Amino acid sequence: MSFTLLPAVDVADGQAVRLVQGAAGTETSYGDPLEAALTWQRAGAEWVHLVDLDAAFGRGSNRELLAEVTGKLDVQVELSGGIRDDASLEAALATGCARVNLGTAALENPEWADRVVAECGDRVAVGLDVRITEQGHRLAARGWTKDGGDLWEVLARLDAAGCRRYVVTDVSKDGTLQGPNTELLREVCSRTGAPVIASGGVSSVDDLVALSKLASAGLEGSIVGKALYAQNFTLEEALAAVR
């Protein structure tokens, strides 16, 4: 099984940014989103993970900009952020992206989300953003500001609806460069037959190699963000290590 790397371009207020643990107000700006995405394309990426943070936080939209970026790329795009109803889903799919990620809507509007994953098949993935607490594995919604229920209950529901793919983030790791939560990822893979993409915490090429060893368990790839922007390694080095 091959292992795919998806360099991330998170967009807020028209700029490519990175957050720490997904928190609004922790942005570090990295300039033009199109240039960031083209940089990853030139470096050999087959996918780009493109996120509208303003839409995710419910404070605006970069919809036209993300559509423009998607249209100018020759690689496949996974589009995420604020896709919560038929209109926003239609607009996202109309950009020509290969796949969209549902987040909050999969938790707050389960009937709609279950219908969408059944109808759209491979073009829809669901993001499961996990906080591990004394109460267990809880999901985070609304830009990680609200509780979204029990991870295992939601995973079972989405599996039953026919969800084709999950993007799993340990919220405590995201943007921290502290290494991914391989234990969580392994457990999610053991509980679903759908492929899983890792997100959050990658700090080194060794982290990516460790994740790639979970490919046989169902881990299909990893989103990589801050570590690339912080120049901990190049995308070329990362791609060569997991190939």
GROMACS .gro file of C-alpha atoms in nm:
model
  243
    1MET     CA    1   0.000   0.000   0.000
    2SER     CA    2   0.144   0.339  -0.095
    3PHE     CA    3   0.159   0.626   0.154
    4THR     CA    4   0.048   0.973   0.042
    5LEU     CA    5   0.169   1.306   0.179
    6LEU     CA    6  -0.071   1.601   0.164
    7PRO     CA    7   0.107   1.933   0.232
    8ALA     CA    8  -0.138   2.177   0.389
    9VAL     CA    9  -0.230   2.530   0.292
   10ASP     CA   10  -0.451   2.684   0.561
   11VAL     CA   11  -0.605   3.015   0.454
   12ALA     CA   12  -0.722   3.297   0.684
   13ASP     CA   13  -0.798   3.651   0.569
   14GLY     CA   14  -0.656   3.571   0.225
   15GLN     CA   15  -0.318   3.454   0.359
   16ALA     CA   16  -0.159   3.113   0.408
   17VAL     CA   17  -0.121   3.063   0.784
   18ARG     CA   18  -0.050   2.799   1.047
   19LEU     CA   19  -0.224   2.771   1.384
   20VAL     CA   20  -0.121   2.612   1.715
   21GLN     CA   21  -0.371   2.347   1.832
   22GLY     CA   22  -0.625   2.495   1.589
   23ALA     CA   23  -0.680   2.804   1.804
   24ALA     CA   24  -0.795   3.130   1.646
   25GLY     CA   25  -0.545   3.407   1.720
   26THR     CA   26  -0.237   3.180   1.701
   27GLU     CA   27  -0.182   3.239   1.329
   28THR     CA   28   0.164   3.270   1.177
   29SER     CA   29   0.139   3.407   0.822
   30TYR     CA   30   0.322   3.249   0.529
   31GLY     CA   31   0.205   3.474   0.245
   32ASP     CA   32   0.017   3.398  -0.076
   33PRO     CA   33  -0.185   3.072  -0.066
   34LEU     CA   34  -0.146   3.009  -0.438
   35GLU     CA   35   0.232   3.047  -0.417
   36ALA     CA   36   0.240   2.813  -0.117
   37ALA     CA   37   0.035   2.552  -0.302
   38LEU     CA   38   0.245   2.586  -0.619
   39THR     CA   39   0.560   2.541  -0.409
   40TRP     CA   40   0.432   2.202  -0.292
   41GLN     CA   41   0.325   2.109  -0.644
   42ARG     CA   42   0.671   2.191  -0.780
   43ALA     CA   43   0.829   1.987  -0.501
   44GLY     CA   44   0.644   1.674  -0.616
   45ALA     CA   45   0.323   1.666  -0.413
   46GLU     CA   46   0.038   1.466  -0.566
   47TRP     CA   47  -0.216   1.621  -0.328
   48VAL     CA   48  -0.262   1.955  -0.151
   49HIS     CA   49  -0.481   1.989   0.160
   50LEU     CA   50  -0.649   2.331   0.128
   51VAL     CA   51  -0.838   2.473   0.429
   52ASP     CA   52  -1.064   2.778   0.463
   53LEU     CA   53  -1.006   2.863   0.828
   54ASP     CA   54  -1.239   3.165   0.823
   55ALA     CA   55  -1.524   2.943   0.706
   56ALA     CA   56  -1.432   2.678   0.965
   57PHE     CA   57  -1.448   2.938   1.243
   58GLY     CA   58  -1.770   3.088   1.100
   59ARG     CA   59  -1.614   3.434   1.062
   60GLY     CA   60  -1.616   3.475   0.684
   61SER     CA   61  -1.508   3.292   0.372
   62ASN     CA   62  -1.219   3.262   0.128
   63ARG     CA   63  -1.435   3.063  -0.114
   64GLU     CA   64  -1.342   3.251  -0.435
   65LEU     CA   65  -0.973   3.246  -0.349
   66LEU     CA   66  -0.973   2.873  -0.276
   67ALA     CA   67  -1.161   2.806  -0.601
   68GLU     CA   68  -0.898   3.009  -0.787
   69VAL     CA   69  -0.611   2.820  -0.620
   70THR     CA   70  -0.773   2.484  -0.693
   71GLY     CA   71  -0.822   2.580  -1.057
   72LYS     CA   72  -0.457   2.674  -1.104
   73LEU     CA   73  -0.312   2.355  -0.960
   74ASP     CA   74  -0.235   2.042  -1.160
   75VAL     CA   75  -0.241   1.818  -0.853
   76GLN     CA   76  -0.538   1.680  -0.662
   77VAL     CA   77  -0.690   1.903  -0.395
   78GLU     CA   78  -0.862   1.808  -0.071
   79LEU     CA   79  -1.080   2.104   0.031
   80SER     CA   80  -1.185   2.166   0.389
   81GLY     CA   81  -1.348   2.428   0.610
   82GLY     CA   82  -1.707   2.538   0.662
   83ILE     CA   83  -1.877   2.279   0.441
   84ARG     CA   84  -2.201   2.242   0.635
   85ASP     CA   85  -2.497   2.236   0.395
   86ASP     CA   86  -2.593   2.157   0.035
   87ALA     CA   87  -2.495   2.503  -0.092
   88SER     CA   88  -2.144   2.505   0.058
   89LEU     CA   89  -2.090   2.142  -0.047
   90GLU     CA   90  -2.198   2.218  -0.404
   91ALA     CA   91  -1.970   2.523  -0.418
   92ALA     CA   92  -1.674   2.322  -0.287
   93LEU     CA   93  -1.724   2.034  -0.532
   94ALA     CA   94  -1.771   2.285  -0.818
   95THR     CA   95  -1.411   2.408  -0.772
   96GLY     CA   96  -1.293   2.085  -0.933
   97CYS     CA   97  -1.129   1.959  -0.614
   98ALA     CA   98  -1.089   1.583  -0.592
   99ARG     CA   99  -1.234   1.557  -0.243
  100VAL     CA  100  -1.394   1.764   0.033
  101ASN     CA  101  -1.369   1.716   0.408
  102LEU     CA  102  -1.671   1.746   0.633
  103GLY     CA  103  -1.601   1.843   0.993
  104THR     CA  104  -1.854   2.008   1.222
  105ALA     CA  105  -2.151   1.916   1.000
  106ALA     CA  106  -2.078   1.546   1.043
  107LEU     CA  107  -2.128   1.595   1.417
  108GLU     CA  108  -2.401   1.860   1.436
  109ASN     CA  109  -2.611   1.755   1.136
  110PRO     CA  110  -2.575   1.376   1.126
  111GLU     CA  111  -2.872   1.307   0.896
  112TRP     CA  112  -2.737   1.546   0.633
  113ALA     CA  113  -2.381   1.414   0.668
  114ASP     CA  114  -2.492   1.051   0.645
  115ARG     CA  115  -2.681   1.130   0.323
  116VAL     CA  116  -2.383   1.316   0.176
  117VAL     CA  117  -2.129   1.040   0.245
  118ALA     CA  118  -2.369   0.788   0.093
  119GLU     CA  119  -2.436   0.997  -0.219
  120CYS     CA  120  -2.088   1.141  -0.285
  121GLY     CA  121  -1.878   0.835  -0.212
  122ASP     CA  122  -1.507   0.889  -0.261
  123ARG     CA  123  -1.543   1.267  -0.306
  124VAL     CA  124  -1.621   1.315   0.064
  125ALA     CA  125  -1.404   1.242   0.367
  126VAL     CA  126  -1.492   1.317   0.728
  127GLY     CA  127  -1.250   1.490   0.962
  128LEU     CA  128  -1.244   1.348   1.313
  129ASP     CA  129  -1.071   1.594   1.545
  130VAL     CA  130  -1.004   1.415   1.872
  131ARG     CA  131  -0.943   1.536   2.226
  132ILE     CA  132  -0.841   1.261   2.467
  133THR     CA  133  -0.987   1.351   2.808
  134GLU     CA  134  -1.082   1.184   3.135
  135GLN     CA  135  -1.424   1.134   2.974
  136GLY     CA  136  -1.265   0.938   2.689
  137HIS     CA  137  -1.208   1.014   2.320
  138ARG     CA  138  -1.416   1.328   2.254
  139LEU     CA  139  -1.461   1.499   1.918
  140ALA     CA  140  -1.409   1.873   1.874
  141ALA     CA  141  -1.645   2.082   1.658
  142ARG     CA  142  -1.690   2.445   1.548
  143GLY     CA  143  -1.323   2.520   1.491
  144TRP     CA  144  -1.244   2.300   1.793
  145THR     CA  145  -1.441   2.525   2.030
  146LYS     CA  146  -1.726   2.282   2.112
  147ASP     CA  147  -1.765   1.918   2.212
  148GLY     CA  148  -1.888   1.698   1.929
  149GLY     CA  149  -1.957   1.368   2.101
  150ASP     CA  150  -1.784   1.033   2.146
  151LEU     CA  151  -1.533   0.936   1.875
  152TRP     CA  152  -1.624   0.567   1.866
  153GLU     CA  153  -1.999   0.627   1.851
  154VAL     CA  154  -1.961   0.876   1.565
  155LEU     CA  155  -1.717   0.648   1.379
  156ALA     CA  156  -1.963   0.357   1.401
  157ARG     CA  157  -2.247   0.578   1.276
  158LEU     CA  158  -2.047   0.710   0.980
  159ASP     CA  159  -1.922   0.363   0.890
  160ALA     CA  160  -2.282   0.242   0.881
  161ALA     CA  161  -2.367   0.533   0.649
  162GLY     CA  162  -2.087   0.429   0.412
  163CYS     CA  163  -1.816   0.689   0.480
  164ARG     CA  164  -1.522   0.617   0.248
  165ARG     CA  165  -1.239   0.797   0.430
  166TYR     CA  166  -1.146   0.966   0.758
  167VAL     CA  167  -0.896   1.238   0.842
  168VAL     CA  168  -0.794   1.196   1.206
  169THR     CA  169  -0.635   1.472   1.413
  170ASP     CA  170  -0.522   1.465   1.775
  171VAL     CA  171  -0.610   1.826   1.858
  172SER     CA  172  -0.348   1.845   2.134
  173LYS     CA  173  -0.076   1.767   1.878
  174ASP     CA  174  -0.180   1.993   1.592
  175GLY     CA  175   0.070   2.267   1.511
  176THR     CA  176   0.291   2.173   1.807
  177LEU     CA  177   0.563   1.971   1.627
  178GLN     CA  178   0.547   1.715   1.910
  179GLY     CA  179   0.504   1.404   1.697
  180PRO     CA  180   0.183   1.229   1.584
  181ASN     CA  181  -0.037   1.013   1.805
  182THR     CA  182   0.030   0.676   1.641
  183GLU     CA  183  -0.161   0.490   1.913
  184LEU     CA  184  -0.481   0.681   1.835
  185LEU     CA  185  -0.435   0.631   1.461
  186ARG     CA  186  -0.373   0.260   1.501
  187GLU     CA  187  -0.689   0.223   1.710
  188VAL     CA  188  -0.906   0.416   1.462
  189CYS     CA  189  -0.771   0.201   1.176
  190SER     CA  190  -0.857  -0.113   1.374
  191ARG     CA  191  -1.220   0.001   1.411
  192THR     CA  192  -1.296   0.091   1.048
  193GLY     CA  193  -1.240  -0.066   0.710
  194ALA     CA  194  -1.216   0.277   0.546
  195PRO     CA  195  -0.874   0.434   0.482
  196VAL     CA  196  -0.749   0.688   0.736
  197ILE     CA  197  -0.534   0.998   0.684
  198ALA     CA  198  -0.326   1.128   0.976
  199SER     CA  199  -0.312   1.495   1.066
  200GLY     CA  200  -0.127   1.689   1.334
  201GLY     CA  201   0.201   1.672   1.520
  202VAL     CA  202   0.446   1.572   1.246
  203SER     CA  203   0.782   1.728   1.326
  204SER     CA  204   1.039   1.517   1.142
  205VAL     CA  205   1.093   1.278   0.854
  206ASP     CA  206   1.121   1.001   1.116
  207ASP     CA  207   0.761   1.078   1.222
  208LEU     CA  208   0.646   1.028   0.863
  209VAL     CA  209   0.840   0.703   0.831
  210ALA     CA  210   0.672   0.580   1.152
  211LEU     CA  211   0.331   0.672   1.012
  212SER     CA  212   0.404   0.505   0.678
  213LYS     CA  213   0.462   0.179   0.865
  214LEU     CA  214   0.091   0.187   0.958
  215ALA     CA  215  -0.006   0.172   0.589
  216SER     CA  216  -0.076  -0.202   0.613
  217ALA     CA  217  -0.318  -0.128   0.900
  218GLY     CA  218  -0.515   0.117   0.683
  219LEU     CA  219  -0.332   0.448   0.728
  220GLU     CA  220  -0.335   0.590   0.377
  221GLY     CA  221  -0.135   0.908   0.422
  222SER     CA  222  -0.054   1.213   0.631
  223ILE     CA  223  -0.124   1.583   0.612
  224VAL     CA  224   0.193   1.783   0.676
  225GLY     CA  225   0.182   2.149   0.770
  226LYS     CA  226   0.390   2.336   1.023
  227ALA     CA  227   0.699   2.116   0.994
  228LEU     CA  228   0.728   2.207   0.624
  229TYR     CA  229   0.670   2.578   0.685
  230ALA     CA  230   0.922   2.574   0.973
  231GLN     CA  231   1.168   2.408   0.730
  232ASN     CA  232   1.229   2.110   0.957
  233PHE     CA  233   1.265   1.914   0.632
  234THR     CA  234   1.179   1.961   0.266
  235LEU     CA  235   0.884   1.799   0.094
  236GLU     CA  236   1.131   1.628  -0.141
  237GLU     CA  237   1.305   1.468   0.160
  238ALA     CA  238   0.972   1.360   0.306
  239LEU     CA  239   0.846   1.208  -0.018
  240ALA     CA  240   1.171   1.017  -0.069
  241ALA     CA  241   1.156   0.877   0.287
  242VAL     CA  242   0.805   0.730   0.258
  243ARG     CA  243   0.825   0.617  -0.103
   0.00000   0.00000   0.00000
